[in-house]
mmCIF file of C-alpha atoms and ligand atoms in Angstrom:
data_model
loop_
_atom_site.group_PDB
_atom_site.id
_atom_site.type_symbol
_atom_site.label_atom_id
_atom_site.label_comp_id
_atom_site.label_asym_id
_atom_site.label_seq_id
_atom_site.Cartn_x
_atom_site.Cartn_y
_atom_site.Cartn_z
ATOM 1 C CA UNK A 1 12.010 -26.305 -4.587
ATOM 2 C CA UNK A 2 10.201 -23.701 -2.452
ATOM 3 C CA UNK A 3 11.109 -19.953 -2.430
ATOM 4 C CA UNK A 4 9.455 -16.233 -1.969
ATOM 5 C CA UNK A 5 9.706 -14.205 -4.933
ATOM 6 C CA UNK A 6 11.906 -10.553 -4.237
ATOM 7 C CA UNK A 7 11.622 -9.023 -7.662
ATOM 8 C CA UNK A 8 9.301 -9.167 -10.169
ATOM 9 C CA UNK A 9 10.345 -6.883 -13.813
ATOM 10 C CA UNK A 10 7.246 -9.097 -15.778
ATOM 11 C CA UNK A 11 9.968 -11.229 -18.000
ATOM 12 C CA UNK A 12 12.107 -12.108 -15.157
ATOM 13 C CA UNK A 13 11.813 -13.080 -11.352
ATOM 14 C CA UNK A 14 13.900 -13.188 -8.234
ATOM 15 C CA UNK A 15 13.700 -15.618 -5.810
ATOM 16 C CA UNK A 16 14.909 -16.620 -2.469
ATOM 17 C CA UNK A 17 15.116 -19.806 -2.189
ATOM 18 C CA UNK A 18 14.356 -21.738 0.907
ATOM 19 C CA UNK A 19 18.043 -23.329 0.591
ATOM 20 C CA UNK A 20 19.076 -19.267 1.089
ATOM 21 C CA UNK A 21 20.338 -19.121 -2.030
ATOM 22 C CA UNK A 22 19.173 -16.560 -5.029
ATOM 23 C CA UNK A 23 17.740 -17.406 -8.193
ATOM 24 C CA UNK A 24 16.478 -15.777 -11.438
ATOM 25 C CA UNK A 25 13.238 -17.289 -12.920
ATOM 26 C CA UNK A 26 11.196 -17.425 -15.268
ATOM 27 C CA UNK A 27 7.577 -18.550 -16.235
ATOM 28 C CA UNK A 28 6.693 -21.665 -18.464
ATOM 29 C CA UNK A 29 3.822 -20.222 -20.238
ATOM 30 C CA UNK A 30 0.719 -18.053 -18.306
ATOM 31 C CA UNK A 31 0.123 -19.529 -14.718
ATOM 32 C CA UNK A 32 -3.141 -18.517 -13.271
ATOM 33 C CA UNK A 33 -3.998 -17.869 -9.550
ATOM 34 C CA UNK A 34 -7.043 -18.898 -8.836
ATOM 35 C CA UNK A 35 -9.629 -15.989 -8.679
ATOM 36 C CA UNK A 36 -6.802 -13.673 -9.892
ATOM 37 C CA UNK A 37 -7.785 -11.654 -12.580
ATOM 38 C CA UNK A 38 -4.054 -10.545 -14.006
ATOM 39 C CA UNK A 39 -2.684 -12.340 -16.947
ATOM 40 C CA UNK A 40 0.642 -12.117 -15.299
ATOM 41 C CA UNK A 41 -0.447 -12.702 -11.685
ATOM 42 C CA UNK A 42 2.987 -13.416 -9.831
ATOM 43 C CA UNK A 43 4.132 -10.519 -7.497
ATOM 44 C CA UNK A 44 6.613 -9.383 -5.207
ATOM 45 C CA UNK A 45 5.730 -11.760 -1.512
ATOM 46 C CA UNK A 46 4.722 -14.178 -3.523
ATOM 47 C CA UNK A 47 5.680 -18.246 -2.268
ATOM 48 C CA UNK A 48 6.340 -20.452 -5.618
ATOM 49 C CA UNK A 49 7.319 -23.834 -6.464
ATOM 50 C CA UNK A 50 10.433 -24.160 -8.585
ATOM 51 C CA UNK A 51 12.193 -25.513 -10.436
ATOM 52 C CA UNK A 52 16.752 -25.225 -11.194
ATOM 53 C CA UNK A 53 17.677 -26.356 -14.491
ATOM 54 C CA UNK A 54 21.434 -25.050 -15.193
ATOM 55 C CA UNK A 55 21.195 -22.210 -12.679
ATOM 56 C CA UNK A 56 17.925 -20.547 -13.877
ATOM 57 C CA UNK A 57 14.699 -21.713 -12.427
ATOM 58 C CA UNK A 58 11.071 -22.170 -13.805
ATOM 59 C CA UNK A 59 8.276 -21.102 -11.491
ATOM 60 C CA UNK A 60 6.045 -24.025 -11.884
ATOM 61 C CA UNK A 61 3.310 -23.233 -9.031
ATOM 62 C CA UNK A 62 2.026 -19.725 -6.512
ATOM 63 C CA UNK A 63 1.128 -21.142 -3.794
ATOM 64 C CA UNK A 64 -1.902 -19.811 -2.300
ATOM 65 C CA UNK A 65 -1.774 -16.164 -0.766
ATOM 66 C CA UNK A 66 -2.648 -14.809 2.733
ATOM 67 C CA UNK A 67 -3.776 -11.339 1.601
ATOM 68 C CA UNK A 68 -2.533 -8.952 -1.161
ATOM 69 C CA UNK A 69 -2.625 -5.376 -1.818
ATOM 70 C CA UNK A 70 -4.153 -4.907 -4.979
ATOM 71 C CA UNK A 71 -5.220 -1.512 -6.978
ATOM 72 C CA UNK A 72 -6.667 -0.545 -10.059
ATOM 73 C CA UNK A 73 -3.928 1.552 -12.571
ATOM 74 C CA UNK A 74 -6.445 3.384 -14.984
ATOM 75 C CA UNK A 75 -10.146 3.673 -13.918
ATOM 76 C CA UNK A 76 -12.523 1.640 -16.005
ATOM 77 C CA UNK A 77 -9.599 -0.024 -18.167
ATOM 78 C CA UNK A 78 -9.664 -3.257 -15.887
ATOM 79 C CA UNK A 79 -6.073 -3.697 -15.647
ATOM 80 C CA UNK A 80 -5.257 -4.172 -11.956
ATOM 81 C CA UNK A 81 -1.942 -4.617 -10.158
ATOM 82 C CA UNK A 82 -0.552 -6.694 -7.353
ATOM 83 C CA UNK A 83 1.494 -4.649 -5.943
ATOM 84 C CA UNK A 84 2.793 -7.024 -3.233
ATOM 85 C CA UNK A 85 1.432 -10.632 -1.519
ATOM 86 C CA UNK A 86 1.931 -11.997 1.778
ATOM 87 C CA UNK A 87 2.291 -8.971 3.593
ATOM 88 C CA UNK A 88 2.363 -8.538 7.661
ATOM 89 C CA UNK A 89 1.490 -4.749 7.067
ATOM 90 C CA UNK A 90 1.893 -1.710 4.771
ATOM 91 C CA UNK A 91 4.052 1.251 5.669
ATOM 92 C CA UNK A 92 2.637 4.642 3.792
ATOM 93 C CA UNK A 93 4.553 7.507 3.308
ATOM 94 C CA UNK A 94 2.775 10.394 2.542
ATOM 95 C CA UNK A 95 3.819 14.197 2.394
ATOM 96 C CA UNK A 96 1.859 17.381 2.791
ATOM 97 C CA UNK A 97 4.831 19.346 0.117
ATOM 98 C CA UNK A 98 6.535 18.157 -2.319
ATOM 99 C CA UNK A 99 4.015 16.060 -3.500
ATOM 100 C CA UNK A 100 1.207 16.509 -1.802
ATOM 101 C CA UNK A 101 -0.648 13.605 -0.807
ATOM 102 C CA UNK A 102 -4.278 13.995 -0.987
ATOM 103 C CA UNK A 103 -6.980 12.621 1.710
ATOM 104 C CA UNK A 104 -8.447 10.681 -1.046
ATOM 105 C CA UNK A 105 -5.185 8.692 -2.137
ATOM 106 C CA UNK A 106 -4.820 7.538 2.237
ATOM 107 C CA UNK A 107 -8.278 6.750 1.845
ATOM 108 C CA UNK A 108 -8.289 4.520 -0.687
ATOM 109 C CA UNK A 109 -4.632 2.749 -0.055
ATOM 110 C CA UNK A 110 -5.631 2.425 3.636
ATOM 111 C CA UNK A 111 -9.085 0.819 2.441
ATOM 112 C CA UNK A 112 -7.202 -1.717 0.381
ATOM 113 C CA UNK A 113 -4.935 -2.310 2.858
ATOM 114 C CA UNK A 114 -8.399 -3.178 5.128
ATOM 115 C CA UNK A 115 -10.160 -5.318 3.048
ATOM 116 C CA UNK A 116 -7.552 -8.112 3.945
ATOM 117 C CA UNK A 117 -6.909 -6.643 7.676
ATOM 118 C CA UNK A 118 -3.396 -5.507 7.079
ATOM 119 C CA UNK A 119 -2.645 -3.685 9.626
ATOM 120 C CA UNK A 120 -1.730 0.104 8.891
ATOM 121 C CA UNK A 121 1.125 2.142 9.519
ATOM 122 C CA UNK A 122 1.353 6.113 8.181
ATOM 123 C CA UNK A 123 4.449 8.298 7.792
ATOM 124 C CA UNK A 124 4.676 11.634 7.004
ATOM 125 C CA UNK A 125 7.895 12.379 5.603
ATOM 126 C CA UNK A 126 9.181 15.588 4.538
ATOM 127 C CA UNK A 127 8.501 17.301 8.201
ATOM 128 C CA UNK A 128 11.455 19.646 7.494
ATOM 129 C CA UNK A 129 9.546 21.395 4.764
ATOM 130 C CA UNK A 130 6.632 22.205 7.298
ATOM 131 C CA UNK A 131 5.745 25.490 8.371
ATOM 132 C CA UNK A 132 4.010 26.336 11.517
ATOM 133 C CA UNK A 133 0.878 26.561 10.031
ATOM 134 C CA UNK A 134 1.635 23.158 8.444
ATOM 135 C CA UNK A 135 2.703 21.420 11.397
ATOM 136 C CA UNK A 136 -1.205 22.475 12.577
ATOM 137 C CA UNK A 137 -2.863 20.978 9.947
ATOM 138 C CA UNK A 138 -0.789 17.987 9.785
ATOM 139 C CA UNK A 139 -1.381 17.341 13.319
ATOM 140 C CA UNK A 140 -5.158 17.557 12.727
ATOM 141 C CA UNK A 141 -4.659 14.783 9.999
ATOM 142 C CA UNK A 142 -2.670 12.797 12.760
ATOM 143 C CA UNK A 143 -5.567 12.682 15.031
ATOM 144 C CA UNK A 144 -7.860 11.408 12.430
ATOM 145 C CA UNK A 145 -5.855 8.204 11.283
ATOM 146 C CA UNK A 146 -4.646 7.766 15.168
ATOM 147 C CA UNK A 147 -8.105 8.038 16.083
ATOM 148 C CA UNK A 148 -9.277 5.047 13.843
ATOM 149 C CA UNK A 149 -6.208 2.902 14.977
ATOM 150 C CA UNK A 150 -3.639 3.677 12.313
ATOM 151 C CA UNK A 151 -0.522 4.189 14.041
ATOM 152 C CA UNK A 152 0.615 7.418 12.447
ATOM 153 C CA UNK A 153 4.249 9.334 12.268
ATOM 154 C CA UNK A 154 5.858 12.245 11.120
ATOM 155 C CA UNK A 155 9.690 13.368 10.961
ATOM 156 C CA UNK A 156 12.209 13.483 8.057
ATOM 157 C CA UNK A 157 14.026 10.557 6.377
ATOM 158 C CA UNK A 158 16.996 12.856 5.544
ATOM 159 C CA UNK A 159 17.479 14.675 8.755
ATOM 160 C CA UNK A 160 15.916 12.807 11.672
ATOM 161 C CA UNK A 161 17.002 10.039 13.754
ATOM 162 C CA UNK A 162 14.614 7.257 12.261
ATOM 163 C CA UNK A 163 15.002 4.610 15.279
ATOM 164 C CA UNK A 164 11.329 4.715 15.395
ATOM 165 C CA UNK A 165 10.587 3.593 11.803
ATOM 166 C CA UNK A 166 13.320 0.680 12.556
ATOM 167 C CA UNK A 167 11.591 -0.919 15.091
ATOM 168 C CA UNK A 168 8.339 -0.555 13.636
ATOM 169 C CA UNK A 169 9.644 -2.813 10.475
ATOM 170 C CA UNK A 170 11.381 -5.230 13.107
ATOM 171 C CA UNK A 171 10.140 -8.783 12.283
ATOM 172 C CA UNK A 172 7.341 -8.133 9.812
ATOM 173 C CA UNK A 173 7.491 -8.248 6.010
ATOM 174 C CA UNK A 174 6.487 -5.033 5.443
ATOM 175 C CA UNK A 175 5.442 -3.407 1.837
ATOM 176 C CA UNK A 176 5.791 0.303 1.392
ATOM 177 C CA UNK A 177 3.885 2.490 -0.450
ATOM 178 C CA UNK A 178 3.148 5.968 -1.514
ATOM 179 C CA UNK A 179 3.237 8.411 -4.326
ATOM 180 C CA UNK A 180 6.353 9.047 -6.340
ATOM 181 C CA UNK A 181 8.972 11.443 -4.884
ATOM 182 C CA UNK A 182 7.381 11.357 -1.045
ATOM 183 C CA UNK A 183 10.929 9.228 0.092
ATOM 184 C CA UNK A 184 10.246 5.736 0.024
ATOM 185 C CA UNK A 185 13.489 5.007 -1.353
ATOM 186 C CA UNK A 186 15.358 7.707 0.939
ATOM 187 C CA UNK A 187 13.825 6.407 3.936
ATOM 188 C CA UNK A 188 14.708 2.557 3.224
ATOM 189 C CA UNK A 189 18.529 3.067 2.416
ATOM 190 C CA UNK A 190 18.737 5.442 5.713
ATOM 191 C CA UNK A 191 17.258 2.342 7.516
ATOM 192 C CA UNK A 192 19.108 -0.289 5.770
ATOM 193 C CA UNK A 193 22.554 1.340 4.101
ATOM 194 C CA UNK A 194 23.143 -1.972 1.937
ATOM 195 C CA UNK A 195 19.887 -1.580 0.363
ATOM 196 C CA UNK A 196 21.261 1.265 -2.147
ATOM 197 C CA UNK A 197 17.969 1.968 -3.830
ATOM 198 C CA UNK A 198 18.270 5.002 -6.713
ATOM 199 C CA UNK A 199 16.937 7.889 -5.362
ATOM 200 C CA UNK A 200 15.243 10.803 -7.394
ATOM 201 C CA UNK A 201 16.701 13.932 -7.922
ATOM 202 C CA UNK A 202 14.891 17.450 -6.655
ATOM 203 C CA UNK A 203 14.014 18.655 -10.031
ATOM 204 C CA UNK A 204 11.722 15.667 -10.786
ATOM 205 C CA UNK A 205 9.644 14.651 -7.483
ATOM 206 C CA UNK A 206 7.308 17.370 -8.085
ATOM 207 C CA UNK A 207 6.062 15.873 -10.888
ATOM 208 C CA UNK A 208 3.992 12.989 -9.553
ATOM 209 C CA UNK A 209 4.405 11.176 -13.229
ATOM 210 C CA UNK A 210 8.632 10.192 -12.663
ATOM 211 C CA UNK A 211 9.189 7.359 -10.916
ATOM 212 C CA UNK A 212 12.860 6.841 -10.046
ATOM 213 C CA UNK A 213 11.987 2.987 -8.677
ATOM 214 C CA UNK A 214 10.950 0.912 -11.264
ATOM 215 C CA UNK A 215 10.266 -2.110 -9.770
ATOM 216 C CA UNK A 216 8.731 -3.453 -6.665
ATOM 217 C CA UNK A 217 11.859 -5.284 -4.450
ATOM 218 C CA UNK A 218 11.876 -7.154 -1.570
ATOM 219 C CA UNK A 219 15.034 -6.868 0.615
ATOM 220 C CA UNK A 220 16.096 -8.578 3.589
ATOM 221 C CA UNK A 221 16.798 -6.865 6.523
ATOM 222 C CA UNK A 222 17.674 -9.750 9.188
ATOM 223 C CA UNK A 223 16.618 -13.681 9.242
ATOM 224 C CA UNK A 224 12.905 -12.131 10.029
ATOM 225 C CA UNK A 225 12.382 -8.725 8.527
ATOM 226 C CA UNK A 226 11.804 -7.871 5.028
ATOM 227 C CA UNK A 227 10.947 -4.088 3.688
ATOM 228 C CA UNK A 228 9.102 -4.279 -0.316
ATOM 229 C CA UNK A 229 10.613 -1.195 -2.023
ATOM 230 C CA UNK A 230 7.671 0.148 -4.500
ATOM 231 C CA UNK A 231 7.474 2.759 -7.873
ATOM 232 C CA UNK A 232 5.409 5.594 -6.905
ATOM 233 C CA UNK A 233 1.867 5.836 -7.546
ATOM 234 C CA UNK A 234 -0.059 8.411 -8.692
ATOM 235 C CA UNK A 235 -3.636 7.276 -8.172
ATOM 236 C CA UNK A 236 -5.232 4.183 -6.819
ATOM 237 C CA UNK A 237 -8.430 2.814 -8.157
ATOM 238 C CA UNK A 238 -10.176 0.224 -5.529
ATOM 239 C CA UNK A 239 -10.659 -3.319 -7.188
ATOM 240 C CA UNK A 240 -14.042 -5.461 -7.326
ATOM 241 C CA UNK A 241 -15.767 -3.662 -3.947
ATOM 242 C CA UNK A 242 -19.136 -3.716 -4.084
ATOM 243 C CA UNK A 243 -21.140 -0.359 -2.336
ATOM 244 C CA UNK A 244 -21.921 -2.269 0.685
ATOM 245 C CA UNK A 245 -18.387 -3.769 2.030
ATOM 246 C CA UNK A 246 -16.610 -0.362 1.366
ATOM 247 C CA UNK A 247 -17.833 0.852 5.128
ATOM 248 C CA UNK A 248 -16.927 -2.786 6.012
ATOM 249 C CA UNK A 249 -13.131 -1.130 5.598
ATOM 250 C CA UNK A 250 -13.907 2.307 7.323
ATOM 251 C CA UNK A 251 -13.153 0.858 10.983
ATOM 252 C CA UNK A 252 -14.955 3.978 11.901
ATOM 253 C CA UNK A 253 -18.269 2.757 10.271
ATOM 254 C CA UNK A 254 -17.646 -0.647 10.954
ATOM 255 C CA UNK A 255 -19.562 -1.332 14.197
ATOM 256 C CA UNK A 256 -21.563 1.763 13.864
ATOM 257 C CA UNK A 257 -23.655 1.168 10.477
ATOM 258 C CA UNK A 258 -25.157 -2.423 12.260
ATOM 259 C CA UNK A 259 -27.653 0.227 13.911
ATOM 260 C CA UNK A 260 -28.787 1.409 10.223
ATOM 261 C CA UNK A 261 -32.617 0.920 9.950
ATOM 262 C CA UNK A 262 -31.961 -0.296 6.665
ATOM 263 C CA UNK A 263 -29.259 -3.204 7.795
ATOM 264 C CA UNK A 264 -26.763 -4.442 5.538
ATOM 265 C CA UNK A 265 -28.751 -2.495 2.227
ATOM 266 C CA UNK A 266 -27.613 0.858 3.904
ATOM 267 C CA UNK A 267 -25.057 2.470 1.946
ATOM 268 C CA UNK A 268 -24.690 5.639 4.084
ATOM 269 C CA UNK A 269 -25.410 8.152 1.364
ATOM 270 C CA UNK A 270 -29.191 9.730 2.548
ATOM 271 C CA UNK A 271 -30.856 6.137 4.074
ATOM 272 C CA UNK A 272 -33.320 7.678 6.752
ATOM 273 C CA UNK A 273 -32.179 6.304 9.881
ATOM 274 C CA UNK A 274 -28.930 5.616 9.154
ATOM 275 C CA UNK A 275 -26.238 5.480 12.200
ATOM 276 C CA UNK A 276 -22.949 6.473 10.128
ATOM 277 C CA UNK A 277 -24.670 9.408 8.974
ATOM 278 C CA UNK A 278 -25.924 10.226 12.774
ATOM 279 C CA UNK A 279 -22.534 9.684 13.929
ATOM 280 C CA UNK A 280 -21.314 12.093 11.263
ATOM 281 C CA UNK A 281 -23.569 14.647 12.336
ATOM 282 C CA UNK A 282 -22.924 14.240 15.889
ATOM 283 C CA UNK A 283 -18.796 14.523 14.663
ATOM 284 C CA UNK A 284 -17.901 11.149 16.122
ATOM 285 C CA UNK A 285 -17.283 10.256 12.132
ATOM 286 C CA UNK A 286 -14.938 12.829 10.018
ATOM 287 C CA UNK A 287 -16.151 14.836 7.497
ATOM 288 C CA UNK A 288 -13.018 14.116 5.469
ATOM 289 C CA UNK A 289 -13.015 10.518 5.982
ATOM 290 C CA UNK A 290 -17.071 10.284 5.146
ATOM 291 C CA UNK A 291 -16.628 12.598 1.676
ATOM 292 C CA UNK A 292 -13.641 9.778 0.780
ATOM 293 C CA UNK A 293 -15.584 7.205 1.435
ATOM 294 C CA UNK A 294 -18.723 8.735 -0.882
ATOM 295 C CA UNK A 295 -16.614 8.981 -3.582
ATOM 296 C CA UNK A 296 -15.691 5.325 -3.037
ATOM 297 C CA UNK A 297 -19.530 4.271 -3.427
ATOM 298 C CA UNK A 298 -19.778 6.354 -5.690
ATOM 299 C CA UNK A 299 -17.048 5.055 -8.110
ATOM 300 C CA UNK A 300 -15.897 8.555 -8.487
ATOM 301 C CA UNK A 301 -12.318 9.348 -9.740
ATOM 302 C CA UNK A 302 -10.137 10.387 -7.041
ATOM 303 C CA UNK A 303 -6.710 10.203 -8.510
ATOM 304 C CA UNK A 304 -5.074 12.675 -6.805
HETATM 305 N N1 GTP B 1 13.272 17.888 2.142
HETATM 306 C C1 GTP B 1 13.212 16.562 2.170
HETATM 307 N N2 GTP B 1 13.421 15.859 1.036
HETATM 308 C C2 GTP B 1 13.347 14.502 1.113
HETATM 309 C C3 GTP B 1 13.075 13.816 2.336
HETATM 310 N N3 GTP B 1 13.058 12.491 2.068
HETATM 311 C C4 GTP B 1 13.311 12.359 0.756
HETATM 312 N N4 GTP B 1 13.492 13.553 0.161
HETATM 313 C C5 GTP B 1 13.819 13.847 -1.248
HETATM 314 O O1 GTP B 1 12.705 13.486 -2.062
HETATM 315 C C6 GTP B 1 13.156 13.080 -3.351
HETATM 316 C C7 GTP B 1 12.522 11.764 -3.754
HETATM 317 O O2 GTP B 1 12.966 10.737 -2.901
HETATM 318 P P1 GTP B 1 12.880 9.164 -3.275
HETATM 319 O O3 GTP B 1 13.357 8.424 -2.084
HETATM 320 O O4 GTP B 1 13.509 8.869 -4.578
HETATM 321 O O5 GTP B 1 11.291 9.004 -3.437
HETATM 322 P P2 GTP B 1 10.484 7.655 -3.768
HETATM 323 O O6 GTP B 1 9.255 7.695 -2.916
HETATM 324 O O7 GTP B 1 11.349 6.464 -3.626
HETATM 325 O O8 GTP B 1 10.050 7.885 -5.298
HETATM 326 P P3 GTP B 1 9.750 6.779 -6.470
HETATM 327 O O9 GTP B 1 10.846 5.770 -6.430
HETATM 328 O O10 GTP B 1 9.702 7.565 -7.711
HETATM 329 O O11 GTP B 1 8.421 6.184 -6.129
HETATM 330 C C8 GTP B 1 14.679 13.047 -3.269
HETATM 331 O O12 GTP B 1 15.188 14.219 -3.829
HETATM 332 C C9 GTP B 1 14.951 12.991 -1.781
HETATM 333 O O13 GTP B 1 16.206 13.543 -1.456
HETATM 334 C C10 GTP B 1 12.887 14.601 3.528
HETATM 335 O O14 GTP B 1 12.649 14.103 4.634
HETATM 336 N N5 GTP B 1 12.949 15.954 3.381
HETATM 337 MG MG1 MG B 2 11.904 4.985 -4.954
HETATM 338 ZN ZN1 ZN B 3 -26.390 3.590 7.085
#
């Protein structure tokens, strides 16, 4: 039998079968991906042959994967995570209080998110902790992602009417993403009340190291539109890039660095001739953007 996999806890699976119906399953032994690095490799959007023996099934087969959104956990340790396959586009919530979301951690996710051209979609939740003077900067970190084609959003999951954020999911499978405590979980039983996802208390969002979800869960919202619930994350390391295709994932840079005297060798740092950093001098290219993507080449840590 054929089904998508919904939940994955590393012992124990849920799938949706193609029949409709739900099963728990299990693995018979290590199955490999090809070209997948992870010694337990099946993830949340993933498609799988099966097999029901007395009500339980036994994932024989992943069948090969569109695109996946993959990070690094711990710099330099080599463990790296699907965090969801198969995915029509990623939903970030970030937050300016309460945690605050660094440039650094958009950077990166949205990068990842690039490399397979998944498209992009940013929310900043949490709008009714803003200040004026917030509301300022966070529209000047609007105009940045809108200006590069992420479609980008701001409002509350607990006391705005979230209509928008509805039809934005409507017919996509959609994985969302973002550190622990920005709302993920809020935001998805507002949308969808059935859903009844835990959500954390105030005392413990602060601290970026609680997660309240535990799991990565796919639910179904109607016969076409499916929402991936994830555990917080509190930094994301970039997997197998090399220094040359990380401006490849900057759509700013994208078209831009082909002018470089120095072609496809130019890595944008101090190249003479080089068009990104012209067109970061001349402000077309944000300085924000350019010192997260330096850090990138650079293999710096940017956890935060
Ligand atoms: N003030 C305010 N608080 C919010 C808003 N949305 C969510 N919260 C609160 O933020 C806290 C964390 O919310 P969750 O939905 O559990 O966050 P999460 O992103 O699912 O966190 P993890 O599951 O740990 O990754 C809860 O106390 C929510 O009530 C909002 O728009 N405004
Ligand atoms: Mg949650
Ligand atoms: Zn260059």
């Amino acid at each position: 039998m054929k089904g998508l996999v919904t939940k994955s806890t590393g012992s124990w699976y849920e799938v949706l079968g193609d029949n409709q119906l739900k099963y728990q399953c299990r693995t018979r032994g290590k199955l490999r991906l090809e070209g997948i690095k992870e010694t337990n490799p099946i993830a949340v959007g993933d498609r799988i042959d099966f097999i029901e023996e007395n009500g339980v099934g036994s994932i024989e087969k992943i069948l090969p994967r569109e695109n996946q959104i993959l990070r690094q956990s711990i710099k330099k340790t080599g463990h790296s995570q699907v965090l969801a396959a198969n995915v029509d586009q990623v939903l970030l919530i970030a937050t300016l209080k309460q945690p605050r979301t660094s440039l650094g951690f958009i950077d990166r996710f949205l990068v990842s998110a690039e490399s397979f051209r998944i498209p992009q979609v940013l929310f900043f939740n949490k709008s009714d902790l803003l200040t004026p003077q917030d509301i300022l900067e966070l529209d000047s970190i609007k105009k940045i992602y809108s200006s590069i084609g992420v479609d980008t959003l701001t409002g509350s999951a607990i006391h705005d009417d979230i209509t928008i954020i509805s039809k934005v999911l409507e017919n996509k499978v959609t994985l969302v993403a973002g550190h622990s405590g920005v709302g993920k979980s809020t935001l998805l039983n507002r949308i969808a009340p059935e859903i009844k996802q835990t959500i954390g208390d105030i005392s413990s969002f602060s601290d970026k190291g609680t997660h309240t979800t535990t799991f990565a869960e796919m639910f179904q919202l109607n016969s076409k539109t499916f929402v991936i619930d994830t555990p917080g994350v509190k930094e994301w390391g970039l997997v197998d890039m090399s220094q040359q295709e990380i401006s490849d994932y900057f759509p700013e840079m994208r078209d831009v660095r082909l002018n470089c005297k120095f072609g496809a060798r130019c890595i944008h740092i101090n190249e003479p001739k080089c068009s990104v950093l012209e067109a970061l001098n001349a402000g077309a290219i944000s300085a924000g953007r350019y010192k997260s993507y330096v850090s990138m080449v650079m293999g710096e840590d940017n956890r935060k």
